[in-house]
Coordinates of N, CA and C in Angstrom, one line a residue:
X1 N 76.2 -235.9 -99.6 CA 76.8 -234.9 -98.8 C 77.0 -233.7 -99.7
X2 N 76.7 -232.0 -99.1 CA 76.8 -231.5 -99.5 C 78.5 -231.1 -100.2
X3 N 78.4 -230.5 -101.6 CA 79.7 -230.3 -102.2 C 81.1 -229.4 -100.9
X4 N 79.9 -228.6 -100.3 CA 81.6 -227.7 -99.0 C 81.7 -228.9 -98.5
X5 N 80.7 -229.7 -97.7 CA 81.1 -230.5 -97.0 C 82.2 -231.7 -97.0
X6 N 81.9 -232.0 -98.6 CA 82.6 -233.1 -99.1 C 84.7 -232.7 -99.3
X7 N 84.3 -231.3 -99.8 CA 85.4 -230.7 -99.9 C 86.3 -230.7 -98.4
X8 N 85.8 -230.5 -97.4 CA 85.8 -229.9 -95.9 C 86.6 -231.3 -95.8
X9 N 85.8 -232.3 -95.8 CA 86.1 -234.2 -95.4 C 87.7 -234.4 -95.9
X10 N 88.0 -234.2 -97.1 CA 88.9 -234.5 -98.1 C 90.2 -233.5 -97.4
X11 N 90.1 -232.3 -97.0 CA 91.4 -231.5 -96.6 C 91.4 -231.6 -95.6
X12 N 90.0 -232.6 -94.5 CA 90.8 -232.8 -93.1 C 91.3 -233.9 -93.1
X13 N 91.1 -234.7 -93.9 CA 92.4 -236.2 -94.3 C 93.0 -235.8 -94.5
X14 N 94.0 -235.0 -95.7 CA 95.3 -234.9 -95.8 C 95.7 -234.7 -94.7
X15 N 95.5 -234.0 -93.4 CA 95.7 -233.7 -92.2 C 96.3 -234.8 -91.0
X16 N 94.5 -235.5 -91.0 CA 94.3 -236.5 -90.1 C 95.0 -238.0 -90.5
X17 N 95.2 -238.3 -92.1 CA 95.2 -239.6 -92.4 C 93.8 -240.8 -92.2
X18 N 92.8 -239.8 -91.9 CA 91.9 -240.9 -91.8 C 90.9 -240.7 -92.7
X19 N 91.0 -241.3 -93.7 CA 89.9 -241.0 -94.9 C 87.9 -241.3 -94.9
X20 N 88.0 -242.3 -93.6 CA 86.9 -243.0 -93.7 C 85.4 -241.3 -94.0
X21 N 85.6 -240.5 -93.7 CA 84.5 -239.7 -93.8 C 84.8 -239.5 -95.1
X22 N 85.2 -239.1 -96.3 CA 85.7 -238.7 -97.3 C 84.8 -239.3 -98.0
X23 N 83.3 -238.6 -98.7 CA 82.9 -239.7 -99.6 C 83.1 -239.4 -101.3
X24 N 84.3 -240.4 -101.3 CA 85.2 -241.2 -103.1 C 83.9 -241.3 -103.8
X25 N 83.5 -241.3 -104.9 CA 83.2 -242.2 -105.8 C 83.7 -243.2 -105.8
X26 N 83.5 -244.6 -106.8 CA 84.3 -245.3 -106.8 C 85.0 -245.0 -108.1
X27 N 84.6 -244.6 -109.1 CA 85.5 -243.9 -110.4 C 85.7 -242.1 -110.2
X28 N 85.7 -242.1 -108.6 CA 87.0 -240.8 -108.6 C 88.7 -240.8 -109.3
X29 N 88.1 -239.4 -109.7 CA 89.9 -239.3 -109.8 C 90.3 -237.8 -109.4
X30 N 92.1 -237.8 -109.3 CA 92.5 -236.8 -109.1 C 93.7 -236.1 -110.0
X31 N 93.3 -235.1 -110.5 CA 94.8 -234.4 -110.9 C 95.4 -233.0 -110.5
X32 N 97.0 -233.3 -110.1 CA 97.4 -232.4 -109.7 C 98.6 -231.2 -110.5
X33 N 98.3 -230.4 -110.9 CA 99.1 -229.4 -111.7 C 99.7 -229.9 -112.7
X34 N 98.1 -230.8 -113.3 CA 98.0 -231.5 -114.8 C 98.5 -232.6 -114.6
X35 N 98.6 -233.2 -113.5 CA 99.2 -234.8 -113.7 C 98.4 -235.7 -112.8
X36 N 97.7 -236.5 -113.6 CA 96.9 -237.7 -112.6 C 97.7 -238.0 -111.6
X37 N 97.0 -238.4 -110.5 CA 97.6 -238.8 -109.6 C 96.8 -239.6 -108.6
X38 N 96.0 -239.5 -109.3 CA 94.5 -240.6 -108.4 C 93.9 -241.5 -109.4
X39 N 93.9 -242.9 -109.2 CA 93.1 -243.2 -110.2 C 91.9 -244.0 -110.1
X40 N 91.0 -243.4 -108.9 CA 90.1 -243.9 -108.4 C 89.3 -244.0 -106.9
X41 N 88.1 -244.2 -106.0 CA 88.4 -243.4 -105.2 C 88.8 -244.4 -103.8
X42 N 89.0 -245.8 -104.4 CA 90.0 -246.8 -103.6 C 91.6 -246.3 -103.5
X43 N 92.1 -245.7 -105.1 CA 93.4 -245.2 -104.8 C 93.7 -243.4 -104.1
X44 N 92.6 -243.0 -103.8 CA 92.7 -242.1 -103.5 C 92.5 -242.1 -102.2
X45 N 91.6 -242.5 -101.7 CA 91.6 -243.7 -100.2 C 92.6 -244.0 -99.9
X46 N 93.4 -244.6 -100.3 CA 94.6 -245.5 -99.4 C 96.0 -244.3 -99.7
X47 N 95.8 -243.0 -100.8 CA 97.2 -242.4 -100.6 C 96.6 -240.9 -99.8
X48 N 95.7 -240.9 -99.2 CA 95.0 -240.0 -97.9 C 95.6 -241.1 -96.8
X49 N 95.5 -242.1 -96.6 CA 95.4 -242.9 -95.1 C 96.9 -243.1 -95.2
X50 N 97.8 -243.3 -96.5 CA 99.1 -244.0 -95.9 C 99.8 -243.7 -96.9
X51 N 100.0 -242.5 -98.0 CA 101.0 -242.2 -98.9 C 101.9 -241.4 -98.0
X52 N 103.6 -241.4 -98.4 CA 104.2 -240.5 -97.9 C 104.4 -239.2 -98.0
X53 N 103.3 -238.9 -99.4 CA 103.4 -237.3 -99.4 C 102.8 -236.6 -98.6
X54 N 101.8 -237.3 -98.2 CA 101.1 -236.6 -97.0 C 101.3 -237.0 -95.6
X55 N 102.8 -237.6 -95.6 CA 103.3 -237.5 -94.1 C 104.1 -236.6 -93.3
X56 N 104.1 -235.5 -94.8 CA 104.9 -234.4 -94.3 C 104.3 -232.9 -93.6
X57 N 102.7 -233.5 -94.0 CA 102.0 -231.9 -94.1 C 102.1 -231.9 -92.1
X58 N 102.2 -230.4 -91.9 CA 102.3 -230.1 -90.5 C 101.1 -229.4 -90.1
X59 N 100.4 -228.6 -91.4 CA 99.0 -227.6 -90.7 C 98.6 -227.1 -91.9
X60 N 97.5 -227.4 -91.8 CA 96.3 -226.7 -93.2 C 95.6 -225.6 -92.5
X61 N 96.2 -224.6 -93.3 CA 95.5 -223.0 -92.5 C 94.8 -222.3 -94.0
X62 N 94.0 -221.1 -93.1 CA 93.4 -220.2 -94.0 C 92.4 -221.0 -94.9
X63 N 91.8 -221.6 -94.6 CA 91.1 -222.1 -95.6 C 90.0 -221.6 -96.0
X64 N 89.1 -221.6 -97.6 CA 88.5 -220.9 -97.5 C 87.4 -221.8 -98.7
X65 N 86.5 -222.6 -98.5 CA 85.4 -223.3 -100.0 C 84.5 -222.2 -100.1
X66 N 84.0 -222.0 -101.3 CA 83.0 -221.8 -102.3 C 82.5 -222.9 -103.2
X67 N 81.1 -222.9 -103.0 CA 80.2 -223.4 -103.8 C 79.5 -222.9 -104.9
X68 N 79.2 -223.6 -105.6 CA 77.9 -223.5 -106.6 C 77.7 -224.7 -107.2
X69 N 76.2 -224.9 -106.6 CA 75.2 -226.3 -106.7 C 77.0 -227.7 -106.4
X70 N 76.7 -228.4 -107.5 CA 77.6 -229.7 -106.3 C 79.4 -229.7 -107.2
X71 N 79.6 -228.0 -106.9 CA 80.7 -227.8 -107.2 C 81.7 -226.9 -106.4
X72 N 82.4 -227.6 -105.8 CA 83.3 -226.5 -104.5 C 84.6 -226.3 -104.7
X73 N 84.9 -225.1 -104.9 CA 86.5 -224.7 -104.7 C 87.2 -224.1 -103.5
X74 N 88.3 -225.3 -103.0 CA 88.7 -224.6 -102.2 C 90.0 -224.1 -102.2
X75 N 90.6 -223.1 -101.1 CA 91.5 -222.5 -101.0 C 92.1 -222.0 -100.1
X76 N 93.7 -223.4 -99.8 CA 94.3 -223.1 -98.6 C 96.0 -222.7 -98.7
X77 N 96.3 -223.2 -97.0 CA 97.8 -222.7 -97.6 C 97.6 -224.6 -96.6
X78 N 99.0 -224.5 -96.7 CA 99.6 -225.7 -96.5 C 101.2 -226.3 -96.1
X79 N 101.4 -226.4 -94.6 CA 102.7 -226.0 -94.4 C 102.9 -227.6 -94.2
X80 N 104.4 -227.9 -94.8 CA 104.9 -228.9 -94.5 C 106.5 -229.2 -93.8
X81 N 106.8 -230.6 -93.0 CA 108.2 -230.2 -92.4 C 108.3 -231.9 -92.2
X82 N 109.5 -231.5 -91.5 CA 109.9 -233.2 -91.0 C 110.7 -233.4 -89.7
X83 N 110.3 -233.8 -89.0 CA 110.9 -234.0 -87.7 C 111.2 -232.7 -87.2
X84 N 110.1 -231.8 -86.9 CA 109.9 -230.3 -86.8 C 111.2 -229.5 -87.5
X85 N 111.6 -229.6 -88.6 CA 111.9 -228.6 -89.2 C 110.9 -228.4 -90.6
X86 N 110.6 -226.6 -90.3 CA 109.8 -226.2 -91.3 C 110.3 -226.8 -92.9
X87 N 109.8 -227.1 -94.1 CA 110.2 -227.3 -95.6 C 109.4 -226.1 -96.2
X88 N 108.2 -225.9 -96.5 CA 107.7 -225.3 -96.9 C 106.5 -225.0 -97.1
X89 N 105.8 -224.1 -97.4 CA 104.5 -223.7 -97.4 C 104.3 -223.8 -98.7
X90 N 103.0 -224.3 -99.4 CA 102.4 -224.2 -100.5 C 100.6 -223.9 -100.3
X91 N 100.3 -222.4 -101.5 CA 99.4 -222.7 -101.5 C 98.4 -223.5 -102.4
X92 N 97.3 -224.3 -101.9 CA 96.6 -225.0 -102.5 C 95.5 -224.7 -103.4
X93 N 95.1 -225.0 -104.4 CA 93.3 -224.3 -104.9 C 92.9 -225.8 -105.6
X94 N 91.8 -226.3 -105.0 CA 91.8 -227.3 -105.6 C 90.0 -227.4 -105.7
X95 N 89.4 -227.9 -107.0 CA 88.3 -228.0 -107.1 C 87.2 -229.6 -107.1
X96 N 86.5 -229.5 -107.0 CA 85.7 -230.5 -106.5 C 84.5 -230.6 -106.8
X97 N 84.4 -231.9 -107.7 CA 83.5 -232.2 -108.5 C 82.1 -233.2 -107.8
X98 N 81.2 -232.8 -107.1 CA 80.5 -233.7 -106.3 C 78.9 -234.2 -106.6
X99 N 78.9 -234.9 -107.1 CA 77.6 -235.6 -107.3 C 77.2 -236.3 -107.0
X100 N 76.2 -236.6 -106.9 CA 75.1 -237.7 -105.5 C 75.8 -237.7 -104.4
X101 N 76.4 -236.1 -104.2 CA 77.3 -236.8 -102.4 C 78.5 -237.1 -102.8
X102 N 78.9 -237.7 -103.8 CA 80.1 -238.1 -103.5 C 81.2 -237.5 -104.2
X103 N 82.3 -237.1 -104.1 CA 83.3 -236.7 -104.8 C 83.6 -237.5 -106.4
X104 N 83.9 -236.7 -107.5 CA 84.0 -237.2 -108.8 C 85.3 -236.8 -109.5
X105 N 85.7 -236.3 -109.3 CA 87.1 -235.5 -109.9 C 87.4 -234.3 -108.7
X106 N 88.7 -234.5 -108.7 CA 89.7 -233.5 -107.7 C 90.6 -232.9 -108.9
X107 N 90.2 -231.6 -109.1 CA 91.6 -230.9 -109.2 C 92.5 -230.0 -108.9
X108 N 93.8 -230.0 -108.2 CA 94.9 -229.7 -107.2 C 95.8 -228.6 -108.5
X109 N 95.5 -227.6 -107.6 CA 97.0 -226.2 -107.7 C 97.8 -226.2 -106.9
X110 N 98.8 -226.8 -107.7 CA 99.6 -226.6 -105.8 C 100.9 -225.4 -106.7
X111 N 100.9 -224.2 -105.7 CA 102.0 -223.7 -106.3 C 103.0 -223.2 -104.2
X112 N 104.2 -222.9 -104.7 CA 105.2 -223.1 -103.5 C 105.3 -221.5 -103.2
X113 N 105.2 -221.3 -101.9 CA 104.8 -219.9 -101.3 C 106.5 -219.2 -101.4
X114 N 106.9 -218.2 -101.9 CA 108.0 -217.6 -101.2 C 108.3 -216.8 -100.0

C-alpha cells in the first residue's frame, strides 16, 4: 500500500475503531511526544479497535498527508468530547514510516489547541 494511503487507513481508525484496513507491520511501533506507546503492530491493532483513548475522539478534520517515496506526514486537528460535551481540540502531526506496504514506525505530535 501506498505510504498516503497507509497513513489515510491509520487516521480513519482512530475514528472508526475498525483497524482491519490499517496495514501494521508486525514489528510496528508507535511513539507519541517521545513516549512509546505501541509496541507492535498486534498492540497497535487492538488500542485502534478498543483503547479508551480513542473513545473520546469526536472528528478528525483538516487533514492534510505529504509524501516522499514510502514516507508520509500527516497533519490534522482532532476534536475530542464525552457524552457531547466538547474537551478539546489537539493538533496532530504524525509521521509514517512505510515499507513493503506496511506501516513501520508511527510518530505522534500531539500538541493542545487554545
Amino acid at each position: 500500500m501506498p505510504a498516503a494511503d497507509a497513513a489515510h487507513a491509520y487516521i480513519d481508525a482512530l475514528l472508526s475503531h475498525d483497524a482491519s484496513a490499517v496495514p501494521l507491520a508486525a514489528d510496528a511501533h508507535r511513539v507519541e511526544n517521545g513516549l512509546p506507546t505501541g509496541s507492535s503492530g498486534a498492540d497497535i491493532r487492538w488500542q485502534l479497535e478498543n483503547g479508551p483513548q480513542y473513545r473520546v475522539i469526536d472528528a478528525i478534520r483538516d487533514v492534510t498527508v505529504t509524501t516522499d517515496g514510502d514516507q508520509a506526514d500527516a497533519h490534522y486537528l482532532l476534536d475530542a468530547g464525552v457524552l457531547g460535551v466538547d474537551l478539546a481540540t489537539t493538533e496532530i502531526t504524525e509521521h509514517f514510516d512505510v515499507r513493503g506496504g506496511e506501516i513501520h514506525y508511527i510518530e505522534a505530535t500531539i500538541t493542545p489547541v487554545f
